[in-house]
Each structure stands twice: as structure tokens, then as C-alpha cells.
Amino acid sequence: MWLNVTILSLASMSTGFVLGWVVGRPRRWYSGVWADAAPRDDLPPLPRVSTGA
């Protein structure tokens, strides 16, 4: 029984460590990388698709 408790404790702590590392890391994509990008007006409009009906 103590082996089961030990394995479950280690699994719980390692899962918490991994989830805490993923949640606590700095956000690369929300740090203003895309905030300064100007909209592109040089792209042509998309053509309309007709279904033939």
C-alpha cells in the first residue's frame, strides 16, 4: 500500500510541477509582438465563390 501512496504522490507532484511550469512561463505571443503590426491594405480582396446554383 505504501508503494501505491508513494507512486501517486510522485505522480501528483510531477504533474503539478509541469502544469505550474506551463502556466507560469512568460507569454511570448501576448507581449506586444502582434500589437504593433499594421493592417495590410496592399492585399487584393478575395474573389467571391459561386456555387453554380
N, CA, C and O atoms as a CHARMM CRD file, in Angstrom:
* protein
*
  212
    1    1 MET  N      0.82200  -1.19800   0.00000 PROA 1      0.00000
    2    1 MET  CA     0.00000   0.00000   0.00000 PROA 1      0.00000
    3    1 MET  C      0.86500   1.26100   0.00000 PROA 1      0.00000
    4    1 MET  O      0.53100   2.24500  -0.66000 PROA 1      0.00000
    5    2 TRP  N      1.97300   1.22900   0.73800 PROA 2      0.00000
    6    2 TRP  CA     2.81300   2.42100   0.79400 PROA 2      0.00000
    7    2 TRP  C      3.45600   2.71000  -0.55300 PROA 2      0.00000
    8    2 TRP  O      3.76200   3.85700  -0.87700 PROA 2      0.00000
    9    3 LEU  N      3.65600   1.65900  -1.32500 PROA 3      0.00000
   10    3 LEU  CA     4.20800   1.86900  -2.66100 PROA 3      0.00000
   11    3 LEU  C      3.20700   2.62300  -3.53200 PROA 3      0.00000
   12    3 LEU  O      3.59700   3.50800  -4.29400 PROA 3      0.00000
   13    4 ASN  N      1.93400   2.28600  -3.43000 PROA 4      0.00000
   14    4 ASN  CA     0.90000   2.99700  -4.18600 PROA 4      0.00000
   15    4 ASN  C      0.81800   4.45700  -3.77600 PROA 4      0.00000
   16    4 ASN  O      0.68400   5.33600  -4.62700 PROA 4      0.00000
   17    5 VAL  N      0.89600   4.72000  -2.48600 PROA 5      0.00000
   18    5 VAL  CA     0.84300   6.09400  -1.98400 PROA 5      0.00000
   19    5 VAL  C      2.05300   6.87500  -2.47200 PROA 5      0.00000
   20    5 VAL  O      1.93200   8.04000  -2.85200 PROA 5      0.00000
   21    6 THR  N      3.20200   6.24800  -2.46500 PROA 6      0.00000
   22    6 THR  CA     4.42000   6.91000  -2.93200 PROA 6      0.00000
   23    6 THR  C      4.33600   7.21300  -4.42900 PROA 6      0.00000
   24    6 THR  O      4.69100   8.31100  -4.86100 PROA 6      0.00000
   25    7 ILE  N      3.87600   6.25900  -5.21100 PROA 7      0.00000
   26    7 ILE  CA     3.77000   6.47600  -6.65800 PROA 7      0.00000
   27    7 ILE  C      2.74700   7.56800  -6.95800 PROA 7      0.00000
   28    7 ILE  O      3.00100   8.43600  -7.79300 PROA 7      0.00000
   29    8 LEU  N      1.59800   7.53600  -6.28900 PROA 8      0.00000
   30    8 LEU  CA     0.59000   8.57000  -6.51000 PROA 8      0.00000
   31    8 LEU  C      1.08600   9.94500  -6.07700 PROA 8      0.00000
   32    8 LEU  O      0.78000  10.94000  -6.73300 PROA 8      0.00000
   33    9 SER  N      1.83200  10.02000  -5.00400 PROA 9      0.00000
   34    9 SER  CA     2.37700  11.29500  -4.55200 PROA 9      0.00000
   35    9 SER  C      3.38200  11.84600  -5.55900 PROA 9      0.00000
   36    9 SER  O      3.35000  13.03300  -5.88400 PROA 9      0.00000
   37   10 LEU  N      4.25900  11.00300  -6.04600 PROA 10     0.00000
   38   10 LEU  CA     5.23900  11.45500  -7.03000 PROA 10     0.00000
   39   10 LEU  C      4.56400  11.87100  -8.33400 PROA 10     0.00000
   40   10 LEU  O      4.96100  12.86100  -8.94900 PROA 10     0.00000
   41   11 ALA  N      3.55100  11.12500  -8.75400 PROA 11     0.00000
   42   11 ALA  CA     2.84500  11.48200  -9.97900 PROA 11     0.00000
   43   11 ALA  C      2.10700  12.80100  -9.81800 PROA 11     0.00000
   44   11 ALA  O      2.08600  13.61800 -10.73800 PROA 11     0.00000
   45   12 SER  N      1.50600  13.01100  -8.66100 PROA 12     0.00000
   46   12 SER  CA     0.78600  14.25700  -8.42500 PROA 12     0.00000
   47   12 SER  C      1.72800  15.44900  -8.37600 PROA 12     0.00000
   48   12 SER  O      1.42600  16.50300  -8.93600 PROA 12     0.00000
   49   13 MET  N      2.86400  15.29100  -7.71400 PROA 13     0.00000
   50   13 MET  CA     3.81200  16.39800  -7.63300 PROA 13     0.00000
   51   13 MET  C      4.43900  16.70700  -8.98900 PROA 13     0.00000
   52   13 MET  O      4.65200  17.87300  -9.32100 PROA 13     0.00000
   53   14 SER  N      4.73700  15.67000  -9.77800 PROA 14     0.00000
   54   14 SER  CA     5.33000  15.93500 -11.08600 PROA 14     0.00000
   55   14 SER  C      4.30700  16.56200 -12.02700 PROA 14     0.00000
   56   14 SER  O      4.65700  17.42900 -12.82900 PROA 14     0.00000
   57   15 THR  N      3.05100  16.13600 -11.94000 PROA 15     0.00000
   58   15 THR  CA     2.00700  16.76300 -12.75900 PROA 15     0.00000
   59   15 THR  C      1.81900  18.21800 -12.36100 PROA 15     0.00000
   60   15 THR  O      1.68800  19.08200 -13.22800 PROA 15     0.00000
   61   16 GLY  N      1.80500  18.49900 -11.08300 PROA 16     0.00000
   62   16 GLY  CA     1.68800  19.87900 -10.61900 PROA 16     0.00000
   63   16 GLY  C      2.87100  20.72400 -11.03800 PROA 16     0.00000
   64   16 GLY  O      2.71000  21.89700 -11.37700 PROA 16     0.00000
   65   17 PHE  N      4.05700  20.14200 -11.01800 PROA 17     0.00000
   66   17 PHE  CA     5.24000  20.88400 -11.44100 PROA 17     0.00000
   67   17 PHE  C      5.16800  21.23000 -12.92200 PROA 17     0.00000
   68   17 PHE  O      5.46300  22.35800 -13.31800 PROA 17     0.00000
   69   18 VAL  N      4.77300  20.25600 -13.74000 PROA 18     0.00000
   70   18 VAL  CA     4.69500  20.50800 -15.18300 PROA 18     0.00000
   71   18 VAL  C      3.61200  21.52700 -15.49400 PROA 18     0.00000
   72   18 VAL  O      3.84400  22.44800 -16.27600 PROA 18     0.00000
   73   19 LEU  N      2.43600  21.38400 -14.90200 PROA 19     0.00000
   74   19 LEU  CA     1.35800  22.34200 -15.14800 PROA 19     0.00000
   75   19 LEU  C      1.71600  23.73100 -14.62700 PROA 19     0.00000
   76   19 LEU  O      1.39300  24.72900 -15.27200 PROA 19     0.00000
   77   20 GLY  N      2.36500  23.81400 -13.49100 PROA 20     0.00000
   78   20 GLY  CA     2.80200  25.10200 -12.96700 PROA 20     0.00000
   79   20 GLY  C      3.84800  25.75300 -13.84300 PROA 20     0.00000
   80   20 GLY  O      3.85900  26.97400 -13.99600 PROA 20     0.00000
   81   21 TRP  N      4.73000  24.95100 -14.42100 PROA 21     0.00000
   82   21 TRP  CA     5.74200  25.49700 -15.32400 PROA 21     0.00000
   83   21 TRP  C      5.11100  26.00900 -16.60400 PROA 21     0.00000
   84   21 TRP  O      5.50400  27.05800 -17.11400 PROA 21     0.00000
   85   22 VAL  N      4.13800  25.28000 -17.12900 PROA 22     0.00000
   86   22 VAL  CA     3.48600  25.70100 -18.36700 PROA 22     0.00000
   87   22 VAL  C      2.67600  26.96900 -18.13900 PROA 22     0.00000
   88   22 VAL  O      2.71200  27.87800 -18.96900 PROA 22     0.00000
   89   23 VAL  N      1.95200  27.04600 -17.03900 PROA 23     0.00000
   90   23 VAL  CA     1.11100  28.21500 -16.76500 PROA 23     0.00000
   91   23 VAL  C      1.95800  29.41300 -16.36100 PROA 23     0.00000
   92   23 VAL  O      1.60600  30.54800 -16.68100 PROA 23     0.00000
   93   24 GLY  N      3.06000  29.18400 -15.66700 PROA 24     0.00000
   94   24 GLY  CA     3.86100  30.27500 -15.13600 PROA 24     0.00000
   95   24 GLY  C      4.89800  30.84700 -16.07500 PROA 24     0.00000
   96   24 GLY  O      5.52200  31.85800 -15.75300 PROA 24     0.00000
   97   25 ARG  N      5.09900  30.23300 -17.22200 PROA 25     0.00000
   98   25 ARG  CA     6.11400  30.75500 -18.14100 PROA 25     0.00000
   99   25 ARG  C      5.63000  32.04800 -18.79700 PROA 25     0.00000
  100   25 ARG  O      4.42300  32.27400 -18.88300 PROA 25     0.00000
  101   26 PRO  N      6.52700  32.88400 -19.25300 PROA 26     0.00000
  102   26 PRO  CA     6.10900  34.14500 -19.87400 PROA 26     0.00000
  103   26 PRO  C      5.38300  33.89900 -21.19300 PROA 26     0.00000
  104   26 PRO  O      5.68800  32.96100 -21.93000 PROA 26     0.00000
  105   27 ARG  N      4.44200  34.74300 -21.46000 PROA 27     0.00000
  106   27 ARG  CA     3.64200  34.61500 -22.67400 PROA 27     0.00000
  107   27 ARG  C      4.38500  35.29000 -23.81900 PROA 27     0.00000
  108   27 ARG  O      4.55900  36.50900 -23.81000 PROA 27     0.00000
  109   28 ARG  N      4.82000  34.52000 -24.79100 PROA 28     0.00000
  110   28 ARG  CA     5.57100  35.09400 -25.90900 PROA 28     0.00000
  111   28 ARG  C      4.66300  35.79400 -26.90000 PROA 28     0.00000
  112   28 ARG  O      5.04500  36.81900 -27.46500 PROA 28     0.00000
  113   29 TRP  N      3.47100  35.26600 -27.12300 PROA 29     0.00000
  114   29 TRP  CA     2.64200  35.77500 -28.19600 PROA 29     0.00000
  115   29 TRP  C      1.78300  36.94600 -27.77000 PROA 29     0.00000
  116   29 TRP  O      1.22200  37.63100 -28.62600 PROA 29     0.00000
  117   30 TYR  N      1.65800  37.20200 -26.46400 PROA 30     0.00000
  118   30 TYR  CA     0.82200  38.29900 -25.99200 PROA 30     0.00000
  119   30 TYR  C      1.64400  39.45200 -25.44400 PROA 30     0.00000
  120   30 TYR  O      1.09200  40.33500 -24.78800 PROA 30     0.00000
  121   31 SER  N      2.93700  39.46900 -25.69300 PROA 31     0.00000
  122   31 SER  CA     3.79700  40.50400 -25.12500 PROA 31     0.00000
  123   31 SER  C      4.00900  41.66100 -26.08200 PROA 31     0.00000
  124   31 SER  O      5.06800  42.28900 -26.06100 PROA 31     0.00000
  125   32 GLY  N      3.04400  41.95300 -26.90700 PROA 32     0.00000
  126   32 GLY  CA     3.15100  43.08300 -27.81000 PROA 32     0.00000
  127   32 GLY  C      3.78300  42.74700 -29.13900 PROA 32     0.00000
  128   32 GLY  O      4.11600  43.65300 -29.90400 PROA 32     0.00000
  129   33 VAL  N      3.95600  41.49200 -29.43500 PROA 33     0.00000
  130   33 VAL  CA     4.57700  41.12000 -30.70100 PROA 33     0.00000
  131   33 VAL  C      3.65200  41.47300 -31.84700 PROA 33     0.00000
  132   33 VAL  O      4.09400  42.02900 -32.85300 PROA 33     0.00000
  133   34 TRP  N      2.36800  41.15600 -31.70800 PROA 34     0.00000
  134   34 TRP  CA     1.41900  41.39900 -32.77900 PROA 34     0.00000
  135   34 TRP  C      0.67600  42.71000 -32.60200 PROA 34     0.00000
  136   34 TRP  O     -0.07600  43.11200 -33.48900 PROA 34     0.00000
  137   35 ALA  N      0.86800  43.38400 -31.48000 PROA 35     0.00000
  138   35 ALA  CA     0.12100  44.61200 -31.22300 PROA 35     0.00000
  139   35 ALA  C      0.58000  45.75000 -32.12600 PROA 35     0.00000
  140   35 ALA  O     -0.21700  46.62300 -32.46900 PROA 35     0.00000
  141   36 ASP  N      1.84200  45.75500 -32.51400 PROA 36     0.00000
  142   36 ASP  CA     2.37500  46.85200 -33.31600 PROA 36     0.00000
  143   36 ASP  C      2.26000  46.59900 -34.82200 PROA 36     0.00000
  144   36 ASP  O      2.66000  47.44800 -35.61900 PROA 36     0.00000
  145   37 ALA  N      1.73200  45.47400 -35.21100 PROA 37     0.00000
  146   37 ALA  CA     1.64300  45.15200 -36.64100 PROA 37     0.00000
  147   37 ALA  C      0.52800  45.97000 -37.27500 PROA 37     0.00000
  148   37 ALA  O     -0.60900  45.97000 -36.80400 PROA 37     0.00000
  149   38 ALA  N      0.87000  46.65400 -38.33400 PROA 38     0.00000
  150   38 ALA  CA    -0.11700  47.46800 -39.04500 PROA 38     0.00000
  151   38 ALA  C     -0.95100  46.57700 -39.95400 PROA 38     0.00000
  152   38 ALA  O     -0.44600  45.57800 -40.46400 PROA 38     0.00000
  153   39 PRO  N     -2.19900  46.91400 -40.16400 PROA 39     0.00000
  154   39 PRO  CA    -3.00800  46.10400 -41.09000 PROA 39     0.00000
  155   39 PRO  C     -2.50400  46.26400 -42.51700 PROA 39     0.00000
  156   39 PRO  O     -2.06000  47.34100 -42.91600 PROA 39     0.00000
  157   40 ARG  N     -2.57600  45.20400 -43.26300 PROA 40     0.00000
  158   40 ARG  CA    -2.05800  45.22300 -44.63000 PROA 40     0.00000
  159   40 ARG  C     -3.18100  45.61300 -45.58000 PROA 40     0.00000
  160   40 ARG  O     -4.16500  44.89000 -45.73300 PROA 40     0.00000
  161   41 ASP  N     -3.01600  46.75400 -46.20800 PROA 41     0.00000
  162   41 ASP  CA    -4.00700  47.23300 -47.16200 PROA 41     0.00000
  163   41 ASP  C     -3.62200  46.88800 -48.60200 PROA 41     0.00000
  164   41 ASP  O     -4.40000  47.13300 -49.52400 PROA 41     0.00000
  165   42 ASP  N     -2.43600  46.32400 -48.80100 PROA 42     0.00000
  166   42 ASP  CA    -1.99200  46.07000 -50.15700 PROA 42     0.00000
  167   42 ASP  C     -2.47500  44.73000 -50.70600 PROA 42     0.00000
  168   42 ASP  O     -2.17100  44.39600 -51.85000 PROA 42     0.00000
  169   43 LEU  N     -3.21500  43.96400 -49.92400 PROA 43     0.00000
  170   43 LEU  CA    -3.71600  42.68700 -50.40300 PROA 43     0.00000
  171   43 LEU  C     -5.00200  42.89200 -51.19900 PROA 43     0.00000
  172   43 LEU  O     -5.86100  43.66900 -50.78300 PROA 43     0.00000
  173   44 PRO  N     -5.15000  42.21800 -52.32400 PROA 44     0.00000
  174   44 PRO  CA    -6.39500  42.35400 -53.09600 PROA 44     0.00000
  175   44 PRO  C     -7.54100  41.65800 -52.37000 PROA 44     0.00000
  176   44 PRO  O     -7.30100  40.74600 -51.57800 PROA 44     0.00000
  177   45 PRO  N     -8.76600  42.06400 -52.62200 PROA 45     0.00000
  178   45 PRO  CA    -9.89600  41.39200 -51.97500 PROA 45     0.00000
  179   45 PRO  C    -10.05400  39.97100 -52.50600 PROA 45     0.00000
  180   45 PRO  O     -9.68500  39.67700 -53.64300 PROA 45     0.00000
  181   46 LEU  N    -10.59400  39.11200 -51.68600 PROA 46     0.00000
  182   46 LEU  CA   -10.80100  37.72900 -52.09300 PROA 46     0.00000
  183   46 LEU  C    -11.94600  37.64700 -53.10400 PROA 46     0.00000
  184   46 LEU  O    -12.95900  38.32900 -52.94300 PROA 46     0.00000
  185   47 PRO  N    -11.80000  36.82800 -54.13300 PROA 47     0.00000
  186   47 PRO  CA   -12.88600  36.69700 -55.10600 PROA 47     0.00000
  187   47 PRO  C    -14.07200  35.94900 -54.50800 PROA 47     0.00000
  188   47 PRO  O    -13.90600  35.09100 -53.64100 PROA 47     0.00000
  189   48 ARG  N    -15.25200  36.27800 -54.97400 PROA 48     0.00000
  190   48 ARG  CA   -16.44500  35.58000 -54.48600 PROA 48     0.00000
  191   48 ARG  C    -16.52500  34.20200 -55.12500 PROA 48     0.00000
  192   48 ARG  O    -16.22200  34.02100 -56.30500 PROA 48     0.00000
  193   49 VAL  N    -16.93400  33.25300 -54.32600 PROA 49     0.00000
  194   49 VAL  CA   -17.06500  31.86700 -54.80700 PROA 49     0.00000
  195   49 VAL  C    -18.52900  31.63100 -55.13400 PROA 49     0.00000
  196   49 VAL  O    -19.40600  31.82800 -54.29300 PROA 49     0.00000
  197   50 SER  N    -18.78100  31.21200 -56.35000 PROA 50     0.00000
  198   50 SER  CA   -20.16200  30.90000 -56.73500 PROA 50     0.00000
  199   50 SER  C    -20.37200  29.40600 -56.71100 PROA 50     0.00000
  200   50 SER  O    -19.49200  28.63500 -57.09600 PROA 50     0.00000
  201   51 THR  N    -21.53000  29.00500 -56.26300 PROA 51     0.00000
  202   51 THR  CA   -21.82600  27.57500 -56.17500 PROA 51     0.00000
  203   51 THR  C    -22.38200  27.03100 -57.47400 PROA 51     0.00000
  204   51 THR  O    -22.49000  25.81500 -57.63400 PROA 51     0.00000
  205   52 GLY  N    -22.74100  27.90600 -58.41200 PROA 52     0.00000
  206   52 GLY  CA   -23.26300  27.46300 -59.68100 PROA 52     0.00000
  207   52 GLY  C    -24.75400  27.18200 -59.66300 PROA 52     0.00000
  208   52 GLY  O    -25.30700  26.67600 -60.64100 PROA 52     0.00000
  209   53 ALA  N    -25.40100  27.50400 -58.56700 PROA 53     0.00000
  210   53 ALA  CA   -26.84500  27.24000 -58.48000 PROA 53     0.00000
  211   53 ALA  C    -27.62900  28.44400 -58.89500 PROA 53     0.00000
  212   53 ALA  O    -28.86000  28.41200 -58.88700 PROA 53     0.00000
